C-alpha positions as a Python dict, from the first residue, in 0.01 Angstrom:
ca = {
    (1, 'M'): (0, 0, 0),
    (2, 'A'): (93, 119, 349),
    (3, 'Y'): (136, -111, 644),
    (4, 'I'): (94, -9, 1005),
    (5, 'I'): (272, -205, 1274),
    (6, 'Y'): (90, -219, 1604),
    (7, 'K'): (268, -278, 1930),
    (8, 'P'): (185, -616, 2088),
    (9, 'V'): (-104, -630, 2335),
    (10, 'V'): (-218, -897, 2576),
    (11, 'A'): (-564, -998, 2457),
    (12, 'K'): (-842, -1154, 2660),
    (13, 'Q'): (-1058, -1201, 2349),
    (14, 'V'): (-1034, -1127, 1975),
    (15, 'V'): (-1323, -1118, 1727),
    (16, 'V'): (-1297, -1070, 1352),
    (17, 'N'): (-1553, -973, 1090),
    (18, 'H'): (-1541, -856, 729),
    (19, 'H'): (-1445, -500, 826),
    (20, 'N'): (-1228, -504, 1136),
    (21, 'V'): (-1063, -685, 1422),
    (22, 'S'): (-1178, -603, 1776),
    (23, 'I'): (-945, -686, 2062),
    (24, 'L'): (-1062, -701, 2424),
    (25, 'K'): (-751, -638, 2630),
    (26, 'T'): (-694, -770, 2981),
    (27, 'D'): (-749, -420, 3125),
    (28, 'G'): (-1112, -424, 2999),
    (29, 'T'): (-1062, -184, 2708),
    (30, 'V'): (-1129, -261, 2342),
    (31, 'T'): (-906, -170, 2047),
    (32, 'V'): (-1052, -180, 1696),
    (33, 'I'): (-826, -222, 1392),
    (34, 'G'): (-953, -180, 1036),
    (35, 'D'): (-1266, 2, 922),
    (36, 'L'): (-1347, 245, 1203),
    (37, 'R'): (-1699, 322, 1084),
    (38, 'N'): (-1927, 396, 1381),
    (39, 'V'): (-1660, 293, 1635),
    (40, 'P'): (-1754, 440, 1976),
    (41, 'Q'): (-1535, 681, 2169),
    (42, 'K'): (-1260, 526, 2382),
    (43, 'E'): (-1449, 592, 2706),
    (44, 'D'): (-1742, 388, 2571),
    (45, 'L'): (-1510, 92, 2509),
    (46, 'A'): (-1380, 70, 2866),
    (47, 'H'): (-1494, -164, 3144),
    (48, 'V'): (-1587, -429, 2887),
    (49, 'S'): (-1639, -790, 2997),
    (50, 'G'): (-1693, -953, 2656),
    (51, 'I'): (-1717, -892, 2281),
    (52, 'T'): (-1873, -1069, 1985),
    (53, 'A'): (-1913, -994, 1614),
    (54, 'T'): (-2143, -1052, 1321),
    (55, 'D'): (-2018, -1039, 962),
    (56, 'K'): (-2053, -658, 950),
    (57, 'S'): (-2063, -532, 1308),
    (58, 'A'): (-1939, -593, 1660),
    (59, 'V'): (-2087, -572, 2008),
    (60, 'A'): (-1933, -521, 2352),
    (61, 'L'): (-2094, -611, 2683),
    (62, 'K'): (-1980, -370, 2952),
    (63, 'S'): (-1942, -470, 3315),
    (64, 'D'): (-2245, -255, 3410),
    (65, 'G'): (-2467, -446, 3163),
    (66, 'Q'): (-2467, -183, 2886),
    (67, 'I'): (-2423, -297, 2528),
    (68, 'V'): (-2214, -96, 2280),
    (69, 'C'): (-2234, -167, 1905),
    (70, 'W'): (-2023, -57, 1608),
    (71, 'G'): (-1977, -131, 1240),
    (72, 'E'): (-2259, -143, 987),
    (73, 'L'): (-2558, -90, 1211),
    (74, 'D'): (-2823, -128, 942),
    (75, 'T'): (-2996, -403, 1137),
    (76, 'G'): (-3122, -156, 1397),
    (77, 'F'): (-2975, -338, 1694),
    (78, 'N'): (-2801, -19, 1804),
    (79, 'D'): (-3129, 78, 1972),
    (80, 'L'): (-3167, -244, 2172),
    (81, 'Q'): (-3211, -218, 2546),
    (82, 'L'): (-3069, -548, 2670),
    (83, 'S'): (-2932, -675, 2998),
    (84, 'Y'): (-2668, -943, 3054),
    (85, 'D'): (-2943, -1207, 3079),
    (86, 'D'): (-3071, -1111, 2733),
    (87, 'F'): (-2726, -1120, 2576),
    (88, 'W'): (-2691, -1496, 2534),
    (89, 'C'): (-2413, -1485, 2272),
    (90, 'M'): (-2163, -1345, 2525),
    (91, 'R'): (-2186, -1638, 2767),
}
């Protein structure tokens, strides 16, 4: 078994699910550690104001109101068109 040591980061928020750990850093970017299935490009995980997770997936709310999802997206919520007001779990 191989172990990877990550350099320390200052985290604003950390969420964990069955597949990965998502870290919202103080600069507004998100780092994902673990299963990288369907993880968006780095530019899509910038300017993030909050993150949350289900047991199989994670969601980021960007400062412009966009929602970015990753993980097992079998629930279909990747196609949601939501605003900040609709995204109650981030408050």
